[in-house]
Tab-separated table of C-alpha atoms and ligand atoms in Angstrom:
chain	number	residue	atom	x	y	z
A	1012	UNK	CA	0.000	0.000	0.000
A	1013	UNK	CA	1.219	3.464	-0.873
A	1014	UNK	CA	-0.059	6.519	0.958
A	1015	UNK	CA	-1.423	9.259	-1.307
A	1016	UNK	CA	0.113	12.040	0.699
A	1017	UNK	CA	-1.963	15.134	-0.094
A	1018	UNK	CA	-0.041	17.229	2.405
A	1019	UNK	CA	3.295	16.557	0.693
A	1020	UNK	CA	1.840	16.939	-2.821
A	1021	UNK	CA	0.151	20.218	-1.862
A	1022	UNK	CA	3.430	21.419	-0.358
A	1023	UNK	CA	5.259	20.843	-3.666
A	1024	UNK	CA	2.503	22.829	-5.462
A	1025	UNK	CA	2.914	25.621	-2.901
A	1026	UNK	CA	6.659	25.744	-3.565
A	1027	UNK	CA	6.016	25.990	-7.335
A	1028	UNK	CA	3.468	28.780	-6.854
A	1029	UNK	CA	5.749	30.659	-4.430
A	1030	UNK	CA	8.475	30.556	-7.081
A	1031	UNK	CA	6.086	32.084	-9.626
A	1032	UNK	CA	5.136	34.829	-7.159
A	1033	UNK	CA	8.820	35.549	-6.537
A	1034	UNK	CA	9.432	35.945	-10.276
A	1035	UNK	CA	6.367	38.189	-10.642
A	1036	UNK	CA	7.618	40.386	-7.789
A	1037	UNK	CA	11.055	40.661	-9.414
A	1038	UNK	CA	9.366	41.691	-12.665
A	1039	UNK	CA	7.235	44.275	-10.832
A	1040	UNK	CA	4.012	42.459	-11.770
A	1041	UNK	CA	0.811	42.196	-9.734
A	1042	UNK	CA	0.612	39.583	-6.966
A	1043	UNK	CA	-2.531	37.387	-6.888
A	1044	UNK	CA	-5.127	38.547	-4.363
A	1045	UNK	CA	-7.746	36.147	-2.951
A	1046	UNK	CA	-10.698	37.329	-0.860
A	1047	UNK	CA	-12.834	35.050	1.300
A	1048	UNK	CA	-16.219	35.783	2.819
A	1049	UNK	CA	-17.055	33.896	5.998
A	1050	UNK	CA	-20.527	34.108	7.527
A	1051	UNK	CA	-20.963	33.056	11.168
A	1052	UNK	CA	-18.739	31.220	13.617
A	1053	UNK	CA	-18.960	27.581	12.570
A	1054	UNK	CA	-15.727	25.926	13.766
A	1055	UNK	CA	-15.242	23.835	10.618
A	1056	UNK	CA	-15.768	26.755	8.222
A	1057	UNK	CA	-13.437	28.957	10.283
A	1058	UNK	CA	-10.729	26.272	10.158
A	1059	UNK	CA	-11.071	25.920	6.363
A	1060	UNK	CA	-11.001	29.679	5.724
A	1061	UNK	CA	-8.020	30.170	8.037
A	1062	UNK	CA	-6.165	27.397	6.216
A	1063	UNK	CA	-6.832	29.183	2.889
A	1064	UNK	CA	-5.570	32.514	4.244
A	1065	UNK	CA	-2.494	30.758	5.685
A	1066	UNK	CA	-1.777	29.132	2.302
A	1067	UNK	CA	-1.910	32.588	0.667
A	1068	UNK	CA	0.609	33.882	3.230
A	1069	UNK	CA	2.950	30.938	2.636
A	1070	UNK	CA	2.888	31.392	-1.137
A	1071	UNK	CA	3.097	35.164	-1.066
A	1072	UNK	CA	-0.435	35.876	-2.350
A	1073	UNK	CA	-2.376	38.754	-0.884
A	1074	UNK	CA	-5.532	37.771	0.982
A	1075	UNK	CA	-8.522	39.525	2.519
A	1076	UNK	CA	-10.903	37.878	4.958
A	1077	UNK	CA	-14.364	39.430	5.201
A	1078	UNK	CA	-16.471	38.258	8.132
A	1079	UNK	CA	-20.183	38.653	8.816
A	1080	UNK	CA	-22.363	37.669	11.701
A	1081	UNK	CA	-24.833	34.764	11.247
A	1082	UNK	CA	-27.634	37.304	11.058
A	1083	UNK	CA	-26.309	39.089	7.951
A	1084	UNK	CA	-29.034	39.585	5.352
A	1085	UNK	CA	-28.920	38.071	1.875
A	1086	UNK	CA	-29.117	41.600	0.489
A	1087	UNK	CA	-25.952	42.730	2.333
A	1088	UNK	CA	-24.091	39.595	1.271
A	1089	UNK	CA	-25.109	40.008	-2.381
A	1090	UNK	CA	-24.014	43.655	-2.274
A	1091	UNK	CA	-20.581	42.540	-1.011
A	1092	UNK	CA	-20.326	39.945	-3.791
A	1093	UNK	CA	-21.139	42.658	-6.344
A	1094	UNK	CA	-18.485	44.962	-4.833
A	1095	UNK	CA	-15.857	42.181	-4.998
A	1096	UNK	CA	-16.824	41.439	-8.620
A	1097	UNK	CA	-16.065	45.071	-9.427
A	1098	UNK	CA	-12.955	45.465	-7.239
A	1099	UNK	CA	-9.993	45.387	-9.638
A	1100	UNK	CA	-7.501	44.588	-6.849
A	1101	UNK	CA	-9.240	41.259	-6.115
A	1102	UNK	CA	-8.428	38.476	-8.608
A	1103	UNK	CA	-10.672	35.803	-7.175
A	1104	UNK	CA	-12.915	35.238	-4.167
A	1105	UNK	CA	-14.880	32.567	-2.384
A	1106	UNK	CA	-17.945	32.545	-0.185
A	1107	UNK	CA	-17.367	29.793	2.353
A	1108	UNK	CA	-20.282	27.337	2.423
A	1109	UNK	CA	-22.553	26.411	4.084
A	1110	UNK	CA	-24.426	29.686	4.573
A	1111	UNK	CA	-27.158	30.252	7.173
A	1112	UNK	CA	-30.565	28.873	6.126
A	1113	UNK	CA	-32.114	32.289	5.458
A	1114	UNK	CA	-29.588	32.877	2.630
A	1115	UNK	CA	-30.074	31.239	-0.775
A	1116	UNK	CA	-26.664	29.616	-1.496
A	1117	UNK	CA	-27.403	29.155	-5.197
A	1118	UNK	CA	-28.351	32.812	-5.562
A	1119	UNK	CA	-25.064	33.861	-3.939
A	1120	UNK	CA	-23.039	31.397	-6.042
A	1121	UNK	CA	-24.659	32.678	-9.225
A	1122	UNK	CA	-23.945	36.291	-8.247
A	1123	UNK	CA	-20.178	35.670	-8.270
A	1124	UNK	CA	-18.526	36.672	-11.546
A	1125	UNK	CA	-17.465	33.440	-13.343
A	1126	UNK	CA	-14.106	35.175	-13.955
A	1127	UNK	CA	-13.502	35.453	-10.192
A	1128	UNK	CA	-15.186	32.195	-9.173
A	1129	UNK	CA	-12.020	30.421	-8.005
A	1130	UNK	CA	-14.080	27.768	-6.164
A	1131	UNK	CA	-15.451	26.761	-9.583
A	1132	UNK	CA	-19.062	26.498	-8.328
A	1133	UNK	CA	-20.702	28.933	-10.799
A	1134	UNK	CA	-22.942	27.261	-13.447
A	1135	UNK	CA	-20.777	28.785	-16.211
A	1136	UNK	CA	-17.648	27.136	-14.822
A	1137	UNK	CA	-19.446	23.840	-14.200
A	1138	UNK	CA	-20.729	23.981	-17.807
A	1139	UNK	CA	-17.208	24.630	-19.107
A	1140	UNK	CA	-15.990	21.668	-17.067
A	1141	UNK	CA	-18.613	19.385	-18.631
A	1142	UNK	CA	-17.619	20.508	-22.133
A	1143	UNK	CA	-13.893	20.390	-21.312
A	1144	UNK	CA	-13.572	24.109	-22.099
A	1145	UNK	CA	-11.260	26.512	-20.215
A	1146	UNK	CA	-12.671	27.709	-16.886
A	1147	UNK	CA	-12.195	27.219	-13.170
A	1148	UNK	CA	-12.476	23.609	-12.060
A	1149	UNK	CA	-14.118	23.013	-8.682
A	1150	UNK	CA	-11.322	22.956	-6.110
A	1151	UNK	CA	-11.824	19.564	-4.440
A	1152	UNK	CA	-12.307	17.496	-7.648
A	1153	UNK	CA	-9.399	19.349	-9.292
A	1154	UNK	CA	-7.282	18.543	-6.218
A	1155	UNK	CA	-8.193	14.859	-6.494
A	1156	UNK	CA	-7.249	14.810	-10.189
A	1157	UNK	CA	-3.926	16.536	-9.438
A	1158	UNK	CA	-3.186	14.052	-6.642
A	1159	UNK	CA	-3.855	11.141	-9.004
A	1160	UNK	CA	-1.705	12.738	-11.727
A	1161	UNK	CA	1.262	13.650	-9.559
A	1162	UNK	CA	1.348	10.164	-8.063
A	1163	UNK	CA	1.438	8.504	-11.500
A	1164	UNK	CA	-1.815	6.566	-11.124
A	1165	UNK	CA	-3.149	5.239	-14.439
A	1166	UNK	CA	-6.906	5.851	-14.749
A	1167	UNK	CA	-7.521	5.025	-18.431
A	1168	UNK	CA	-10.103	2.270	-18.872
A	1169	UNK	CA	-10.439	1.822	-15.105
A	1170	UNK	CA	-13.778	1.442	-13.328
A	1171	UNK	CA	-14.194	4.328	-10.911
A	1172	UNK	CA	-17.004	4.290	-8.362
A	1173	UNK	CA	-17.864	7.682	-6.871
A	1174	UNK	CA	-19.968	7.575	-3.700
A	1175	UNK	CA	-21.931	10.807	-3.182
A	1176	UNK	CA	-23.283	13.146	-5.877
A	1177	UNK	CA	-22.857	16.630	-4.384
A	1178	UNK	CA	-22.450	19.602	-6.722
A	1179	UNK	CA	-19.056	20.385	-5.196
A	1180	UNK	CA	-17.417	16.930	-5.135
A	1181	UNK	CA	-19.156	13.758	-6.339
A	1182	UNK	CA	-20.921	15.047	-9.454
A	1183	UNK	CA	-17.988	17.087	-10.862
A	1184	UNK	CA	-15.296	14.502	-10.093
A	1185	UNK	CA	-17.368	11.822	-11.836
A	1186	UNK	CA	-17.530	13.999	-14.965
A	1187	UNK	CA	-13.839	14.929	-14.818
A	1188	UNK	CA	-12.754	11.298	-14.573
A	1189	UNK	CA	-15.042	10.280	-17.448
A	1190	UNK	CA	-13.623	12.903	-19.833
A	1191	UNK	CA	-11.201	12.042	-22.620
A	1192	UNK	CA	-8.242	13.463	-20.667
A	1193	UNK	CA	-5.322	12.225	-18.622
A	1194	UNK	CA	-6.169	11.561	-15.804
A	1195	UNK	CA	-9.594	10.546	-17.064
A	1196	UNK	CA	-11.008	7.994	-19.500
A	1197	UNK	CA	-12.514	6.080	-16.596
A	1198	UNK	CA	-15.753	4.150	-16.777
A	1199	UNK	CA	-17.559	5.911	-13.956
A	1200	UNK	CA	-20.407	4.765	-11.734
A	1201	UNK	CA	-21.880	7.650	-9.718
A	1202	UNK	CA	-23.668	6.324	-6.639
A	1203	UNK	CA	-25.822	7.919	-3.920
A	1204	UNK	CA	-28.179	7.094	-1.074
A	1205	UNK	CA	-30.745	5.444	-3.376
A	1206	UNK	CA	-28.166	3.167	-5.061
A	1207	UNK	CA	-28.926	-0.531	-4.705
A	1208	UNK	CA	-26.135	-3.119	-4.277
A	1209	UNK	CA	-23.514	-0.484	-3.443
A	1210	UNK	CA	-21.276	-3.125	-1.865
A	1211	UNK	CA	-21.221	-5.230	-5.068
A	1212	UNK	CA	-20.669	-2.139	-7.250
A	1213	UNK	CA	-17.728	-1.069	-5.077
A	1214	UNK	CA	-16.243	-4.570	-5.195
A	1215	UNK	CA	-15.766	-4.171	-8.958
A	1216	UNK	CA	-14.101	-0.738	-8.624
A	1217	UNK	CA	-10.469	-0.085	-9.546
A	1218	UNK	CA	-10.833	3.365	-7.987
A	1219	UNK	CA	-13.250	4.419	-5.212
A	1220	UNK	CA	-13.884	8.066	-4.385
A	1221	UNK	CA	-15.917	8.418	-1.196
A	1222	UNK	CA	-17.601	11.787	-0.582
A	1223	UNK	CA	-20.477	11.063	1.767
A	1224	UNK	CA	-19.757	12.474	5.224
A	1225	UNK	CA	-20.255	9.158	7.079
A	1226	UNK	CA	-17.212	8.068	9.102
A	1227	UNK	CA	-15.884	4.612	8.219
A	1228	UNK	CA	-18.674	3.930	5.663
A	1229	UNK	CA	-16.370	2.174	3.149
A	1230	UNK	CA	-15.283	-1.091	4.732
A	1231	UNK	CA	-12.665	-3.648	3.634
A	1232	UNK	CA	-15.312	-6.088	2.359
A	1233	UNK	CA	-16.469	-3.432	-0.160
A	1234	UNK	CA	-12.993	-3.050	-1.648
A	1235	UNK	CA	-11.184	-5.272	-4.121
A	1236	UNK	CA	-7.505	-6.103	-3.700
A	1237	UNK	CA	-5.284	-3.392	-5.235
A	1238	UNK	CA	-7.968	-0.699	-5.536
A	1239	UNK	CA	-7.114	3.014	-5.344
A	1240	UNK	CA	-9.028	4.701	-2.503
A	1241	UNK	CA	-9.670	8.444	-2.319
A	1242	UNK	CA	-11.361	9.525	0.912
A	1243	UNK	CA	-12.966	12.977	0.732
A	1244	UNK	CA	-14.991	12.732	3.945
A	1245	UNK	CA	-14.158	15.020	6.839
A	1246	UNK	CA	-16.498	14.540	9.773
A	1247	UNK	CA	-15.703	15.789	13.261
A	1248	UNK	CA	-16.150	12.977	15.785
A	1249	UNK	CA	-15.838	13.322	19.557
A	1250	UNK	CA	-12.459	12.256	20.889
A	1251	UNK	CA	-11.742	12.944	24.542
A	1252	UNK	CA	-8.089	11.906	24.087
A	1253	UNK	CA	-7.504	15.090	22.036
A	1254	UNK	CA	-7.117	18.449	23.735
A	1255	UNK	CA	-9.727	19.985	21.411
A	1256	UNK	CA	-12.160	17.125	22.107
A	1257	UNK	CA	-12.602	15.915	18.518
A	1258	UNK	CA	-10.772	14.485	15.523
A	1259	UNK	CA	-11.451	14.472	11.787
A	1260	UNK	CA	-12.733	11.190	10.430
A	1261	UNK	CA	-12.901	10.082	6.795
A	1262	UNK	CA	-15.565	8.026	4.997
A	1263	UNK	CA	-13.208	5.046	4.764
A	1264	UNK	CA	-12.257	2.514	7.441
A	1265	UNK	CA	-8.591	3.345	6.871
A	1266	UNK	CA	-7.101	0.720	9.179
A	1267	UNK	CA	-8.675	-2.236	7.354
A	1268	UNK	CA	-9.117	-0.854	3.822
A	1269	UNK	CA	-5.452	0.201	3.640
A	1270	UNK	CA	-4.459	-3.483	3.916
A	1271	UNK	CA	-6.135	-4.154	0.521
A	1272	UNK	CA	-5.593	-0.841	-1.296
A	1273	UNK	CA	-2.737	-0.102	-3.698
A	1274	UNK	CA	-3.022	3.636	-2.959
A	1275	UNK	CA	-5.056	5.356	-0.243
A	1276	UNK	CA	-5.473	8.928	1.029
A	1277	UNK	CA	-5.259	9.583	4.780
A	1278	UNK	CA	-7.703	11.852	6.638
A	1279	UNK	CA	-6.507	14.395	7.510
A	1280	UNK	CA	-3.627	15.043	5.091
A	1281	UNK	CA	-5.149	13.679	1.880
A	1282	UNK	CA	-7.770	15.502	-0.172
A	1283	UNK	CA	-8.087	18.515	2.181
A	1284	UNK	CA	-4.652	20.068	1.474
A	1285	UNK	CA	-5.146	19.375	-2.261
A	1286	UNK	CA	-8.410	21.365	-2.215
A	1287	UNK	CA	-6.525	24.367	-0.880
A	1288	UNK	CA	-3.720	23.893	-3.417
A	1289	UNK	CA	-6.305	23.896	-6.260
A	1290	UNK	CA	-7.817	27.099	-4.946
A	1291	UNK	CA	-4.377	28.712	-5.046
A	1292	UNK	CA	-3.800	27.468	-8.633
A	1293	UNK	CA	-7.196	28.889	-9.650
A	1294	UNK	CA	-6.380	32.258	-8.009
A	1295	UNK	CA	-3.123	32.591	-9.941
A	1296	UNK	CA	-4.969	31.649	-13.157
A	1297	UNK	CA	-7.735	34.180	-12.432
A	1298	UNK	CA	-5.118	36.915	-12.371
A	1299	UNK	CA	-3.242	35.644	-15.434
A	1300	UNK	CA	-6.486	35.360	-17.449
A	1301	UNK	CA	-7.001	39.097	-16.973
A	1302	UNK	CA	-3.602	39.659	-18.589
A	1303	UNK	CA	-2.042	41.019	-15.384
B	168	NAP	P1	-23.069	16.226	0.711
B	168	NAP	O1	-23.674	17.396	0.035
B	168	NAP	O2	-22.980	16.219	2.203
B	168	NAP	O3	-23.875	14.941	0.204
B	168	NAP	C1	-23.563	13.655	0.641
B	168	NAP	C2	-23.732	12.690	-0.502
B	168	NAP	O4	-23.557	11.379	0.020
B	168	NAP	C3	-25.139	12.729	-1.148
B	168	NAP	O5	-25.037	12.659	-2.549
B	168	NAP	C4	-25.818	11.502	-0.580
B	168	NAP	O6	-26.774	10.919	-1.449
B	168	NAP	C5	-24.635	10.566	-0.406
B	168	NAP	N1	-24.928	9.548	0.588
B	168	NAP	C6	-25.355	9.728	1.864
B	168	NAP	N2	-25.565	8.535	2.459
B	168	NAP	C7	-25.261	7.595	1.541
B	168	NAP	C8	-25.288	6.180	1.553
B	168	NAP	N3	-25.675	5.489	2.625
B	168	NAP	N4	-24.907	5.521	0.431
B	168	NAP	C9	-24.517	6.203	-0.677
B	168	NAP	N5	-24.489	7.549	-0.747
B	168	NAP	C10	-24.849	8.225	0.357
B	168	NAP	O7	-21.621	15.903	0.107
B	168	NAP	P2	-20.283	16.785	0.093
B	168	NAP	O8	-20.577	18.214	0.311
B	168	NAP	O9	-19.553	16.314	-1.105
B	168	NAP	O10	-19.524	16.278	1.409
B	168	NAP	C11	-19.200	14.909	1.611
B	168	NAP	C12	-18.077	14.805	2.622
B	168	NAP	O11	-16.898	15.369	2.043
B	168	NAP	C13	-18.298	15.579	3.912
B	168	NAP	O12	-17.700	14.875	4.979
B	168	NAP	C14	-17.556	16.887	3.683
B	168	NAP	O13	-17.135	17.488	4.886
B	168	NAP	C15	-16.376	16.383	2.893
B	168	NAP	N6	-15.711	17.378	2.050
B	168	NAP	C16	-14.365	17.464	2.147
B	168	NAP	C17	-13.665	18.345	1.340
B	168	NAP	C18	-12.183	18.389	1.439
B	168	NAP	O14	-11.579	19.302	0.913
B	168	NAP	N7	-11.564	17.397	2.061
B	168	NAP	C19	-14.356	19.166	0.440
B	168	NAP	C20	-15.736	19.043	0.345
B	168	NAP	C21	-16.417	18.131	1.149
B	168	NAP	P3	-28.153	11.678	-1.877
B	168	NAP	O15	-27.737	12.674	-2.935
B	168	NAP	O16	-28.994	10.580	-2.393
B	168	NAP	O17	-28.671	12.338	-0.639
């Protein structure tokens, strides 16, 4: 079994991006600037946004964190999105999801200019992804593809089973792996909570991508010998042995599945750091696309 070390792979991407920033600085060019909007005080969202800001610092990007209380109105949030769309100093921005229930997430996502949508969630960018046209790829699926690529995993002709069909992970990664690209050219089965015989379907998979949010859902008996396992799940579970009282748990029973897998991502340290690396790649591209 070989560990798909997302932390190490993301670190090598960070070094490459930092080098590009250094060269841009020497040439007196603009430095990429990412803005992030965070609504509320959810611990998970705060951790993710802080990690994105920290990655910007490490690479040498500029970053701006905009925070609102849980009670912020949809109108105020949409006005901020419009202002960021028009702000020439900002190359790309994200609105950290989930948003409070009184705010329509799709409305906010659609209000972001596709040219600054570095999370790749806007319908225009998702459409470009489907048609294999230039655009911003959603950060987590793009991170998974990059992890597969940089670790030399052959996907062509392989059966890939994706568990979970969310707009941000399962659905886009299934399309990206089915495209005529490298990595890609997989025969993909996209599964969800209504799928029958999931265990049997998984047993025939060369690659399993689990994005469900159920700790330990993928067990060893679901996995064939030599399969590649990508675990996207990040659920906080209580753990009194940790000072903070919890730990992050993936969707895969790592201890037992790793004994059968050829490659497997850990949680944490697998897909999470690659998501942030993709966001940084998209931010640099957002600036370059504007000819800056
Ligand atoms: P989501 O919106 O929470 O949806 C979960 C998906 O899992 C749904 O499609 C659901 O099916 C499916 N599902 C639930 N129970 C199932 C079952 N018993 N069998 C088969 N499918 C089942 O998904 P998400 O936003 O992609 O999040 C999934 C996990 O990934 C979460 O733990 C999240 O925190 C994590 N995540 C991590 C990163 C990262 O960077 N590491 C990024 C994004 C998300 P239905 O559609 O039928 O309801």
